[in-house]
PDB file of C-alpha atoms in Angstrom:
ATOM      1  CA  MET A   1     112.617  91.694  93.452  1.00  0.00           C
ATOM      2  CA  SER A   2     108.883  92.225  93.236  1.00  0.00           C
ATOM      3  CA  ILE A   3     106.643  89.209  92.589  1.00  0.00           C
ATOM      4  CA  ALA A   4     103.354  89.258  90.716  1.00  0.00           C
ATOM      5  CA  TYR A   5     100.719  86.630  89.919  1.00  0.00           C
ATOM      6  CA  HIS A   6      99.939  86.012  86.217  1.00  0.00           C
ATOM      7  CA  ASN A   7      97.611  83.280  84.981  1.00  0.00           C
ATOM      8  CA  SER A   8      98.414  80.611  87.592  1.00  0.00           C
ATOM      9  CA  ASN A   9     102.105  81.506  87.978  1.00  0.00           C
ATOM     10  CA  PHE A  10     104.051  83.669  90.404  1.00  0.00           C
ATOM     11  CA  ILE A  11     106.578  85.648  88.387  1.00  0.00           C
ATOM     12  CA  THR A  12     108.952  88.594  88.778  1.00  0.00           C
ATOM     13  CA  TYR A  13     107.815  91.894  87.347  1.00  0.00           C
ATOM     14  CA  ASP A  14     110.769  91.877  84.931  1.00  0.00           C
ATOM     15  CA  SER A  15     109.666  88.545  83.428  1.00  0.00           C
ATOM     16  CA  LEU A  16     106.083  89.705  82.649  1.00  0.00           C
ATOM     17  CA  LYS A  17     105.497  89.713  78.900  1.00  0.00           C
ATOM     18  CA  ILE A  18     102.455  91.077  77.116  1.00  0.00           C
ATOM     19  CA  LYS A  19     101.764  89.567  73.694  1.00  0.00           C
ATOM     20  CA  HIS A  20     101.069  91.746  70.685  1.00  0.00           C
ATOM     21  CA  HIS A  21      97.466  90.453  70.377  1.00  0.00           C
ATOM     22  CA  ASN A  22      96.625  91.123  74.059  1.00  0.00           C
ATOM     23  CA  ARG A  23      93.069  92.391  74.135  1.00  0.00           C
ATOM     24  CA  ALA A  24      93.670  94.819  76.983  1.00  0.00           C
ATOM     25  CA  PHE A  25      96.446  96.403  74.967  1.00  0.00           C
ATOM     26  CA  ASN A  26      94.555  96.464  71.670  1.00  0.00           C
ATOM     27  CA  TYR A  27      90.932  97.078  72.682  1.00  0.00           C
ATOM     28  CA  GLY A  28      90.830  98.086  76.331  1.00  0.00           C
ATOM     29  CA  ASP A  29      88.906  94.866  76.884  1.00  0.00           C
ATOM     30  CA  GLY A  30      89.076  94.559  80.640  1.00  0.00           C
ATOM     31  CA  PHE A  31      88.855  96.144  84.054  1.00  0.00           C
ATOM     32  CA  PHE A  32      90.768  96.337  87.343  1.00  0.00           C
ATOM     33  CA  GLU A  33      90.300  96.380  91.096  1.00  0.00           C
ATOM     34  CA  THR A  34      92.482  98.215  93.640  1.00  0.00           C
ATOM     35  CA  ILE A  35      92.520  96.780  97.158  1.00  0.00           C
ATOM     36  CA  ARG A  36      93.938  98.391 100.286  1.00  0.00           C
ATOM     37  CA  ILE A  37      96.399  96.368 102.390  1.00  0.00           C
ATOM     38  CA  ILE A  38      96.587  97.240 106.121  1.00  0.00           C
ATOM     39  CA  ASN A  39      98.840  95.489 108.602  1.00  0.00           C
ATOM     40  CA  ASN A  40      99.543  92.667 106.115  1.00  0.00           C
ATOM     41  CA  LYS A  41      95.816  92.072 105.448  1.00  0.00           C
ATOM     42  CA  ILE A  42      93.436  92.996 102.631  1.00  0.00           C
ATOM     43  CA  PHE A  43      90.861  95.570 103.723  1.00  0.00           C
ATOM     44  CA  ASN A  44      87.199  95.878 102.626  1.00  0.00           C
ATOM     45  CA  PHE A  45      87.741  93.203  99.949  1.00  0.00           C
ATOM     46  CA  GLN A  46      84.134  92.075  99.881  1.00  0.00           C
ATOM     47  CA  SER A  47      83.274  95.381  98.162  1.00  0.00           C
ATOM     48  CA  ASN A  48      85.977  94.764  95.557  1.00  0.00           C
ATOM     49  CA  TYR A  49      84.743  91.211  94.972  1.00  0.00           C
ATOM     50  CA  SER A  50      81.123  92.412  94.493  1.00  0.00           C
ATOM     51  CA  ARG A  51      82.317  94.932  91.920  1.00  0.00           C
ATOM     52  CA  TYR A  52      84.385  92.188  90.232  1.00  0.00           C
ATOM     53  CA  LEU A  53      81.218  90.079  89.829  1.00  0.00           C
ATOM     54  CA  TYR A  54      79.349  93.121  88.532  1.00  0.00           C
ATOM     55  CA  ALA A  55      82.094  93.885  85.941  1.00  0.00           C
ATOM     56  CA  CYS A  56      82.351  90.248  84.809  1.00  0.00           C
ATOM     57  CA  ASN A  57      78.611  90.252  84.154  1.00  0.00           C
ATOM     58  CA  ILE A  58      78.735  93.496  82.180  1.00  0.00           C
ATOM     59  CA  LEU A  59      81.753  92.440  80.082  1.00  0.00           C
ATOM     60  CA  LYS A  60      80.507  88.882  79.537  1.00  0.00           C
ATOM     61  CA  VAL A  61      83.476  87.249  81.272  1.00  0.00           C
ATOM     62  CA  THR A  62      82.333  83.730  82.233  1.00  0.00           C
ATOM     63  CA  ASP A  63      85.212  82.115  84.183  1.00  0.00           C
ATOM     64  CA  ILE A  64      84.292  83.792  87.460  1.00  0.00           C
ATOM     65  CA  LYS A  65      86.634  82.977  90.350  1.00  0.00           C
ATOM     66  CA  PRO A  66      85.448  82.514  93.931  1.00  0.00           C
ATOM     67  CA  ILE A  67      86.472  85.099  96.515  1.00  0.00           C
ATOM     68  CA  ILE A  68      88.762  82.555  98.268  1.00  0.00           C
ATOM     69  CA  PHE A  69      90.744  82.244  95.018  1.00  0.00           C
ATOM     70  CA  PHE A  70      91.739  85.917  95.160  1.00  0.00           C
ATOM     71  CA  SER A  71      92.096  85.986  98.940  1.00  0.00           C
ATOM     72  CA  LYS A  72      94.702  83.187  98.936  1.00  0.00           C
ATOM     73  CA  ILE A  73      96.737  84.740  96.086  1.00  0.00           C
ATOM     74  CA  LEU A  74      96.639  88.144  97.708  1.00  0.00           C
ATOM     75  CA  ASP A  75      97.826  86.745 101.020  1.00  0.00           C
ATOM     76  CA  LEU A  76     100.710  84.972  99.259  1.00  0.00           C
ATOM     77  CA  LEU A  77     101.722  88.113  97.348  1.00  0.00           C
ATOM     78  CA  ILE A  78     101.597  90.209 100.536  1.00  0.00           C
ATOM     79  CA  HIS A  79     103.961  87.629 102.156  1.00  0.00           C
ATOM     80  CA  LYS A  80     106.244  87.243  99.145  1.00  0.00           C
ATOM     81  CA  ASN A  81     106.635  91.003  98.757  1.00  0.00           C
ATOM     82  CA  SER A  82     106.790  91.805 102.487  1.00  0.00           C
ATOM     83  CA  ILE A  83     103.918  94.326 102.259  1.00  0.00           C
ATOM     84  CA  GLU A  84     102.796  95.738 105.586  1.00  0.00           C
ATOM     85  CA  ASN A  85     100.733  98.679 104.361  1.00  0.00           C
ATOM     86  CA  GLY A  86     100.003  99.132 100.681  1.00  0.00           C
ATOM     87  CA  TYR A  87      97.687  98.140  97.857  1.00  0.00           C
ATOM     88  CA  ALA A  88      97.029  95.343  95.420  1.00  0.00           C
ATOM     89  CA  LYS A  89      95.782  95.661  91.878  1.00  0.00           C
ATOM     90  CA  ILE A  90      93.868  92.910  90.129  1.00  0.00           C
ATOM     91  CA  HIS A  91      93.894  93.280  86.341  1.00  0.00           C
ATOM     92  CA  ILE A  92      91.251  91.305  84.428  1.00  0.00           C
ATOM     93  CA  SER A  93      91.362  91.203  80.651  1.00  0.00           C
ATOM     94  CA  ARG A  94      89.664  88.998  78.102  1.00  0.00           C
ATOM     95  CA  SER A  95      91.871  86.160  76.902  1.00  0.00           C
ATOM     96  CA  GLY A  96      92.160  84.868  73.331  1.00  0.00           C
ATOM     97  CA  ASP A  97      92.431  86.621  69.997  1.00  0.00           C
ATOM     98  CA  GLY A  98      89.802  88.165  67.750  1.00  0.00           C
ATOM     99  CA  LYS A  99      89.290  91.788  66.932  1.00  0.00           C
ATOM    100  CA  TYR A 100      86.209  93.730  68.110  1.00  0.00           C
ATOM    101  CA  LYS A 101      84.479  90.337  67.995  1.00  0.00           C
ATOM    102  CA  PRO A 102      86.297  88.261  70.594  1.00  0.00           C
ATOM    103  CA  ASN A 103      86.801  84.499  70.340  1.00  0.00           C
ATOM    104  CA  SER A 104      86.891  83.983  74.123  1.00  0.00           C
ATOM    105  CA  PHE A 105      84.862  84.781  77.164  1.00  0.00           C
ATOM    106  CA  THR A 106      87.472  83.723  79.707  1.00  0.00           C
ATOM    107  CA  SER A 107      89.993  85.998  81.387  1.00  0.00           C
ATOM    108  CA  ASN A 108      93.653  86.715  81.902  1.00  0.00           C
ATOM    109  CA  ILE A 109      94.490  87.577  85.488  1.00  0.00           C
ATOM    110  CA  LEU A 110      97.405  89.751  86.619  1.00  0.00           C
ATOM    111  CA  ILE A 111      97.805  90.716  90.252  1.00  0.00           C
ATOM    112  CA  THR A 112     100.421  93.115  91.543  1.00  0.00           C
ATOM    113  CA  VAL A 113     101.124  94.660  94.946  1.00  0.00           C
ATOM    114  CA  GLY A 114     102.970  97.765  96.198  1.00  0.00           C
ATOM    115  CA  SER A 115     103.629  99.685  99.407  1.00  0.00           C
ATOM    116  CA  CYS A 116     102.102 102.968 100.540  1.00  0.00           C
ATOM    117  CA  GLU A 117     101.438 104.892 103.740  1.00  0.00           C
ATOM    118  CA  ARG A 118      98.877 104.041 106.405  1.00  0.00           C
ATOM    119  CA  PHE A 119      95.623 106.003 106.370  1.00  0.00           C
ATOM    120  CA  LYS A 120      96.190 109.460 107.816  1.00  0.00           C
ATOM    121  CA  ILE A 121      94.397 112.824 108.021  1.00  0.00           C
ATOM    122  CA  ASN A 122      94.945 114.146 104.506  1.00  0.00           C
ATOM    123  CA  ASN A 123      95.617 117.748 103.599  1.00  0.00           C
ATOM    124  CA  PRO A 124      92.648 119.498 101.848  1.00  0.00           C
ATOM    125  CA  ILE A 125      92.938 119.820  98.092  1.00  0.00           C
ATOM    126  CA  SER A 126      91.952 122.191  95.318  1.00  0.00           C
ATOM    127  CA  ILE A 127      89.759 121.018  92.440  1.00  0.00           C
ATOM    128  CA  CYS A 128      88.366 122.206  89.119  1.00  0.00           C
ATOM    129  CA  ILE A 129      85.491 121.039  86.908  1.00  0.00           C
ATOM    130  CA  PHE A 130      86.354 119.230  83.686  1.00  0.00           C
ATOM    131  CA  SER A 131      83.561 119.449  81.136  1.00  0.00           C
ATOM    132  CA  GLN A 132      85.387 118.981  77.787  1.00  0.00           C
ATOM    133  CA  GLN A 133      84.634 115.226  77.777  1.00  0.00           C
ATOM    134  CA  LEU A 134      81.544 113.671  79.414  1.00  0.00           C
ATOM    135  CA  LYS A 135      81.005 110.260  80.924  1.00  0.00           C
ATOM    136  CA  SER A 136      78.010 108.237  79.813  1.00  0.00           C
ATOM    137  CA  LYS A 137      75.179 107.241  82.166  1.00  0.00           C
ATOM    138  CA  SER A 138      75.671 103.505  81.677  1.00  0.00           C
ATOM    139  CA  SER A 139      76.868 100.479  83.601  1.00  0.00           C
ATOM    140  CA  LEU A 140      80.266 100.663  81.896  1.00  0.00           C
ATOM    141  CA  SER A 141      80.816 103.947  83.773  1.00  0.00           C
ATOM    142  CA  ASN A 142      80.264 102.122  87.106  1.00  0.00           C
ATOM    143  CA  ILE A 143      83.215  99.713  86.757  1.00  0.00           C
ATOM    144  CA  LYS A 144      86.947 100.331  86.883  1.00  0.00           C
ATOM    145  CA  SER A 145      87.410  99.976  83.135  1.00  0.00           C
ATOM    146  CA  ILE A 146      90.939  99.964  81.754  1.00  0.00           C
ATOM    147  CA  ASN A 147      89.653 102.527  79.235  1.00  0.00           C
ATOM    148  CA  SER A 148      90.328 105.562  81.419  1.00  0.00           C
ATOM    149  CA  LEU A 149      90.783 108.324  78.857  1.00  0.00           C
ATOM    150  CA  ILE A 150      88.291 110.731  80.434  1.00  0.00           C
ATOM    151  CA  PRO A 151      89.950 110.617  83.893  1.00  0.00           C
ATOM    152  CA  VAL A 152      93.342 110.911  82.210  1.00  0.00           C
ATOM    153  CA  LEU A 153      92.269 114.004  80.240  1.00  0.00           C
ATOM    154  CA  GLY A 154      90.616 115.414  83.377  1.00  0.00           C
ATOM    155  CA  SER A 155      93.909 114.949  85.264  1.00  0.00           C
ATOM    156  CA  ILE A 156      95.816 116.767  82.562  1.00  0.00           C
ATOM    157  CA  TYR A 157      93.249 119.575  82.705  1.00  0.00           C
ATOM    158  CA  ALA A 158      93.792 119.839  86.453  1.00  0.00           C
ATOM    159  CA  MET A 159      97.537 120.056  85.941  1.00  0.00           C
ATOM    160  CA  GLU A 160      97.026 122.853  83.420  1.00  0.00           C
ATOM    161  CA  LYS A 161      94.841 124.686  85.952  1.00  0.00           C
ATOM    162  CA  ASN A 162      97.438 124.127  88.628  1.00  0.00           C
ATOM    163  CA  VAL A 163      94.994 122.394  90.988  1.00  0.00           C
ATOM    164  CA  ASP A 164      95.090 118.956  92.630  1.00  0.00           C
ATOM    165  CA  ASN A 165      92.210 117.115  90.944  1.00  0.00           C
ATOM    166  CA  ALA A 166      89.309 117.531  88.522  1.00  0.00           C
ATOM    167  CA  LEU A 167      85.631 116.697  88.843  1.00  0.00           C
ATOM    168  CA  LEU A 168      83.989 114.854  85.938  1.00  0.00           C
ATOM    169  CA  MET A 169      80.526 115.373  84.485  1.00  0.00           C
ATOM    170  CA  ASN A 170      78.023 113.061  82.722  1.00  0.00           C
ATOM    171  CA  THR A 171      76.031 113.676  79.572  1.00  0.00           C
ATOM    172  CA  ASN A 172      73.309 115.389  81.623  1.00  0.00           C
ATOM    173  CA  ASN A 173      75.888 117.853  82.894  1.00  0.00           C
ATOM    174  CA  ASN A 174      75.696 116.492  86.434  1.00  0.00           C
ATOM    175  CA  ILE A 175      78.898 116.310  88.420  1.00  0.00           C
ATOM    176  CA  ILE A 176      79.525 112.661  89.282  1.00  0.00           C
ATOM    177  CA  GLU A 177      83.044 112.089  90.668  1.00  0.00           C
ATOM    178  CA  ALA A 178      86.722 113.108  90.645  1.00  0.00           C
ATOM    179  CA  THR A 179      89.246 111.650  88.243  1.00  0.00           C
ATOM    180  CA  ASN A 180      90.279 108.980  90.794  1.00  0.00           C
ATOM    181  CA  ALA A 181      87.714 109.203  93.541  1.00  0.00           C
ATOM    182  CA  ASN A 182      84.053 109.391  94.448  1.00  0.00           C
ATOM    183  CA  LEU A 183      82.401 112.681  95.400  1.00  0.00           C
ATOM    184  CA  PHE A 184      80.437 113.655  98.499  1.00  0.00           C
ATOM    185  CA  ILE A 185      79.057 116.984  99.595  1.00  0.00           C
ATOM    186  CA  VAL A 186      77.546 118.080 102.924  1.00  0.00           C
ATOM    187  CA  LYS A 187      74.641 120.492 103.219  1.00  0.00           C
ATOM    188  CA  GLY A 188      73.397 121.091 106.728  1.00  0.00           C
ATOM    189  CA  ASN A 189      73.309 117.725 108.429  1.00  0.00           C
ATOM    190  CA  THR A 190      72.883 115.696 105.216  1.00  0.00           C
ATOM    191  CA  ILE A 191      75.620 113.992 103.178  1.00  0.00           C
ATOM    192  CA  PHE A 192      74.939 113.643  99.412  1.00  0.00           C
ATOM    193  CA  THR A 193      76.637 111.565  96.721  1.00  0.00           C
ATOM    194  CA  PRO A 194      75.732 110.979  93.024  1.00  0.00           C
ATOM    195  CA  PRO A 195      73.646 107.835  92.443  1.00  0.00           C
ATOM    196  CA  LYS A 196      74.763 104.804  90.453  1.00  0.00           C
ATOM    197  CA  GLU A 197      72.475 105.819  87.630  1.00  0.00           C
ATOM    198  CA  ASP A 198      74.434 109.042  87.036  1.00  0.00           C
ATOM    199  CA  GLY A 199      77.544 107.019  86.065  1.00  0.00           C
ATOM    200  CA  PRO A 200      80.112 107.267  88.886  1.00  0.00           C
ATOM    201  CA  VAL A 201      82.510 104.400  89.495  1.00  0.00           C
ATOM    202  CA  LEU A 202      81.046 102.292  92.288  1.00  0.00           C
ATOM    203  CA  GLY A 203      84.031 102.840  94.532  1.00  0.00           C
ATOM    204  CA  THR A 204      84.793 100.547  97.430  1.00  0.00           C
ATOM    205  CA  MET A 205      85.394 103.459  99.805  1.00  0.00           C
ATOM    206  CA  ARG A 206      82.128 104.971  98.630  1.00  0.00           C
ATOM    207  CA  ASN A 207      80.545 101.669  99.612  1.00  0.00           C
ATOM    208  CA  TRP A 208      82.278 101.735 102.997  1.00  0.00           C
ATOM    209  CA  ILE A 209      80.884 105.230 103.728  1.00  0.00           C
ATOM    210  CA  LEU A 210      77.385 104.225 102.619  1.00  0.00           C
ATOM    211  CA  SER A 211      77.508 101.316 105.037  1.00  0.00           C
ATOM    212  CA  HIS A 212      78.732 103.474 108.005  1.00  0.00           C
ATOM    213  CA  VAL A 213      76.787 106.706 107.799  1.00  0.00           C
ATOM    214  CA  GLU A 214      73.446 107.901 106.348  1.00  0.00           C
ATOM    215  CA  VAL A 215      73.936 109.292 102.842  1.00  0.00           C
ATOM    216  CA  GLN A 216      71.326 110.584 100.405  1.00  0.00           C
ATOM    217  CA  GLU A 217      71.995 109.667  96.758  1.00  0.00           C
ATOM    218  CA  GLY A 218      70.990 112.337  94.293  1.00  0.00           C
ATOM    219  CA  SER A 219      72.222 114.111  91.165  1.00  0.00           C
ATOM    220  CA  LEU A 220      74.569 117.006  91.781  1.00  0.00           C
ATOM    221  CA  THR A 221      75.061 120.206  89.827  1.00  0.00           C
ATOM    222  CA  GLU A 222      77.744 122.860  89.934  1.00  0.00           C
ATOM    223  CA  GLN A 223      75.360 124.990  92.010  1.00  0.00           C
ATOM    224  CA  ASP A 224      75.026 122.245  94.549  1.00  0.00           C
ATOM    225  CA  LEU A 225      78.783 122.275  95.017  1.00  0.00           C
ATOM    226  CA  ILE A 226      78.938 126.035  95.241  1.00  0.00           C
ATOM    227  CA  HIS A 227      76.332 126.097  97.977  1.00  0.00           C
ATOM    228  CA  ALA A 228      77.672 123.070  99.893  1.00  0.00           C
ATOM    229  CA  ASP A 229      78.972 123.406 103.425  1.00  0.00           C
ATOM    230  CA  GLU A 230      81.660 120.780 102.814  1.00  0.00           C
ATOM    231  CA  ILE A 231      82.984 118.666 100.011  1.00  0.00           C
ATOM    232  CA  PHE A 232      85.194 115.613 100.133  1.00  0.00           C
ATOM    233  CA  ILE A 233      86.382 112.806  97.808  1.00  0.00           C
ATOM    234  CA  THR A 234      87.128 109.155  98.562  1.00  0.00           C
ATOM    235  CA  ASN A 235      89.055 106.201  97.220  1.00  0.00           C
ATOM    236  CA  SER A 236      90.543 102.986  98.555  1.00  0.00           C
ATOM    237  CA  THR A 237      94.161 104.196  98.613  1.00  0.00           C
ATOM    238  CA  PHE A 238      93.970 107.472 100.519  1.00  0.00           C
ATOM    239  CA  GLY A 239      90.555 107.181 102.133  1.00  0.00           C
ATOM    240  CA  ILE A 240      88.848 110.537 102.544  1.00  0.00           C
ATOM    241  CA  VAL A 241      90.185 113.943 101.433  1.00  0.00           C
ATOM    242  CA  SER A 242      88.558 117.317 102.040  1.00  0.00           C
ATOM    243  CA  VAL A 243      88.199 119.910  99.255  1.00  0.00           C
ATOM    244  CA  LYS A 244      89.361 123.437 100.137  1.00  0.00           C
ATOM    245  CA  SER A 245      88.571 125.205  96.873  1.00  0.00           C
ATOM    246  CA  ILE A 246      86.890 124.926  93.466  1.00  0.00           C
ATOM    247  CA  GLU A 247      88.559 126.781  90.578  1.00  0.00           C
ATOM    248  CA  LYS A 248      90.569 128.677  93.245  1.00  0.00           C
ATOM    249  CA  THR A 249      87.661 131.055  93.838  1.00  0.00           C
ATOM    250  CA  ILE A 250      85.012 129.079  95.815  1.00  0.00           C
ATOM    251  CA  LEU A 251      86.585 128.396  99.169  1.00  0.00           C
ATOM    252  CA  PHE A 252      85.626 125.917 101.947  1.00  0.00           C
ATOM    253  CA  ASP A 253      86.779 125.977 105.550  1.00  0.00           C
ATOM    254  CA  SER A 254      84.678 123.143 106.963  1.00  0.00           C
ATOM    255  CA  PHE A 255      86.334 119.715 107.015  1.00  0.00           C
ATOM    256  CA  VAL A 256      84.524 118.229 110.000  1.00  0.00           C
ATOM    257  CA  THR A 257      82.677 115.381 108.326  1.00  0.00           C
ATOM    258  CA  ALA A 258      85.662 114.222 106.283  1.00  0.00           C
ATOM    259  CA  HIS A 259      87.967 114.315 109.286  1.00  0.00           C
ATOM    260  CA  LYS A 260      85.482 112.386 111.383  1.00  0.00           C
ATOM    261  CA  LEU A 261      85.143 109.677 108.757  1.00  0.00           C
ATOM    262  CA  GLN A 262      88.868 109.478 108.105  1.00  0.00           C
ATOM    263  CA  SER A 263      89.553 109.274 111.854  1.00  0.00           C
ATOM    264  CA  LYS A 264      87.121 106.350 112.040  1.00  0.00           C
ATOM    265  CA  LEU A 265      88.961 104.723 109.103  1.00  0.00           C
ATOM    266  CA  ILE A 266      92.337 105.296 110.820  1.00  0.00           C
ATOM    267  CA  SER A 267      91.007 103.849 114.071  1.00  0.00           C
ATOM    268  CA  LEU A 268      89.661 100.762 112.285  1.00  0.00           C
ATOM    269  CA  SER A 269      92.902 100.234 110.418  1.00  0.00           C
ATOM    270  CA  LEU A 270      95.031 100.492 113.510  1.00  0.00           C
ATOM    271  CA  GLY A 271      93.120  97.640 115.029  1.00  0.00           C
ATOM    272  CA  PHE A 272      92.727  95.693 111.822  1.00  0.00           C
TER     273      PHE A 272
END
């Protein structure tokens, strides 16, 4: 039976109860972090913790926990659930009652874990561009908010188009990310990714890539993608995935950079 952590207690998933006035449920008042588990250990967690601090500051959550607090709980959950390779999800929501005006600045904490495959060389995917709803160029767009309606609608659009994923746009009509991943393109010998100011989620795998290879941050348009030599997307669960087509008409056959980075990630994780 799976074990979770909820507000100082280790509980079974079946015993978790959400109250009717829960602010995450009623107002989307919270955020989450997804952490990769490799060989029974949390991977790249400093990036998650930095984003946790950033999100707490934006959402005015004041009871900030030290990194060791989360590390100890995650280690216990990995042991209790016998996770070798998988992921953990930290859910942070504002505690207390109130309506749009909250009466608390402290947080509820729910942490869950699950199993998944090791990092591997992923099959290239097809994508489309979703422009019916636009993300704002604000700090709220940079965090993993539990209000994820635009990525949800983008994913539905991709399903309707019979492709694997959709790219999202901001209010300046720049392309900023995929529904569940950050976006990178390669032109010549240069790797590009949208800057923080354009509104992408500040992904932990994005941060890993920025710390391991030289990347130029700059706004991207549809034309930049069309003329790119290579496109790939990244997130903490699957690592790096190449893009083989956009809208089923623009085709790519170069996956060298993505495979090189994913191979490095695989090599690191095998020795982790």
